[in-house]
């Protein structure tokens, strides 16, 4: 098997073979159990091939397959897992690939047709599958199927008149029985005599009462509790729904056709994590108001797996992984708890060289797992999931009577009371506790949890503007935590806009042991937001917590990586201690790769991440945004601009024209039309909004108007709106007037500016700057227009805005106002002549040549270099948040682009020539068919093998092993370096060539100097 995988471009170390049992196979426990059964149809399943530590191919021994029907049954069964997208059959020295999906296709239809390129270039097959995911359809993903069935059943039972929690408990009990039955744990004599068949146990009220008593006796007395007397009153419709849930295929056989029905599922193969993920998604859909108020989002199990795996790797380094205590303070349906439990079982197995038995599994669950939540329904789902995973991981789960659990409440799962906002007025009369709404964040958790955990992990609520009753208490408590950690009695740790996720991070500093691991999935505003005191909040956290890694998921929101989530997110990893001098963290931004992401996968390339010093992140509040949308080269160019010490546009404008209520006069946003939120003013005329009569007759610039650089006022319609939302000062509409369109046009990568020499009324689609009071008002207006219209201005907004390129695709006025500006009075006569010439050129709008001259002139003002301008152009072309830029960044580079890359790389490395290495040859190799990478050869002498060196096959395999975006390997025999990068334009710009040169100089100085 190893030889075949290697032949097709894979890495043998990524094979998880089922020949020997071991802790690394616990994620595949259902497969391992199924194939070892004496009468199993799944014996041919031989291994799993992983790509980037996630399953990619289920490998099958073709010699043990009894024909196409047998193979399709295996394909359908492994589709129940919801992880690997491909089935690989090894036979006669070949690897044949089929898609895995819940569909009604025949096995021949599921075969992936191999193009001639793949047949002749077999080493490209596995890299091609891992990186491009051909023919992966999410239409019938198991998590979606289970969610839809679960939602339909629970909602229907609630519609029958049952309370939500009773409906959840009934469905949970039925699923538990179905789980046991499908895994052949309910043998003859196991159930009470009255229940002949588990599938019919929920058909009657008497059967439900009997199976309920049996579950309580066999497992524990608080297993998914039901309201006393409920069973006797169940409607007939509810009995039918529960009966459908228990039905499975006759004899446990899979149907040949596919329909989205309970009897098409086989819970012998569905991992518990799939159920927990579906439960969390159900909760958010079932009660969207609570979800919005509490800010809870479900967590995809692959993200929970990643966070748990990374955290336990650090615990292993500390020697405390096997005995670690884990807390999820916002447990939801228990995805993190279930994943942590499986990881603890694996660690215990490794530490003691023995697979944990039933007694040990119970001890791990009781003593090492803790979860808090305010939602009773979520905790019931979490309890069910923990029961099921305990049974799934049990090597000998029979007789079933030995599987009895202790009650999980409150030692393992604890409900932390929190009053809902709708109850606030009523409850204020009943309680004196100020923090009654805070749940896990409040004082009711208990002192026994302080400093008790080796890992605090989870996905806390992301809600903002929560207005919780105890917020004052929470803010003061967070300040106390920060002051104690920083040893600074004056430190304030803001909680901007009453966000919920950030307080969970602060409270984890109390719950975690000193030096313990902390990991959270958070809203990415923590990294990038610049207003609402977030910079201060970020600085306080970076001062008090030793952050070790950040994965920025902003670019891949709205993909299958985290379905249904449009909010930008990040994963934060830290040690519970104050950072030491020189501490830093890895900052990783997985890039949008549409085909890979839509298959639910993402590339986390830690080897080519940025290392950010915590001190640097604190001193430069916009640094993380700069590194997200740009690179270190962009950060250096920004530094050159800031080094002049010039005022921002707003500071300069206030100096020239004064201010009103803290904002610059003679500039502002345009008017807003009347809308539902328009208020009736206390001393007004009794109508919503305000009269707009004072603006009547003035030419109107509206959203749909194409104004051009120089506005022809006579072509515009006159303003005649009777009322507007809020009054706007007349002075902001006076000419000469510079208008900046809020949303930059995609086609030219710059903000669109228009200059009107006379008065103009403009809508909220524009920001306006009136220079009527300036002595050289027209030339001054043209100067500001050229600055804002240059690529430098949009580039700076992209790299520093807390919203543009993060949450929004428009440029807010306050971002424009932050542009550093050389004072107009410091310009000489030649500069003013150039301003008139440049403005005339761009006003003609014949082509983009005039604006290119503007870009060069603005760059000269800021003392930027030619390489800085190249960097700016690359960043805007490939990193703007618009669809066309996203498409360009992922598209393969042209040969011309790669040639420019090589020339720039050679120029950068030429500075490192030595007597032993007087010259270097940079040559572009031909791209192997369907290879996800391109390669260049950096040599001290011409290649004997020519441009298509056979070593390239080994390079593809090495890059595939690391799921890398860049790889550099030394070939000492040929005296050369091989540089490989993903075949996407974003990695082959001239700026990227300069960054690649830095990596090579830093890591391969001996090669450059001619030493061995």
XYZ file of C-alpha atoms in Angstrom, residues 434 438 441 470-483 491-498 502-503 506 533 537:
30
model
C -26.579 42.392 39.822
C -24.265 36.743 32.948
C -19.425 34.939 33.007
C -24.708 42.584 35.203
C -22.431 44.235 32.672
C -21.052 46.765 35.142
C -20.035 43.935 37.476
C -18.440 42.049 34.591
C -16.462 45.060 33.356
C -15.079 45.696 36.831
C -14.242 42.031 37.289
C -12.375 41.923 33.969
C -10.443 45.009 35.019
C -9.478 43.225 38.247
C -8.227 40.204 36.306
C -6.184 42.423 33.981
C -4.710 44.515 36.801
C -5.065 49.233 33.790
C -8.460 49.208 32.097
C -9.491 46.316 29.829
C -12.424 47.611 27.747
C -15.234 45.342 26.570
C -16.265 47.308 23.449
C -19.950 47.471 22.594
C -20.688 44.850 25.271
C -14.051 38.750 24.768
C -15.148 38.393 28.440
C -10.645 37.149 30.238
C -12.295 51.145 22.178
C -9.191 46.050 24.472
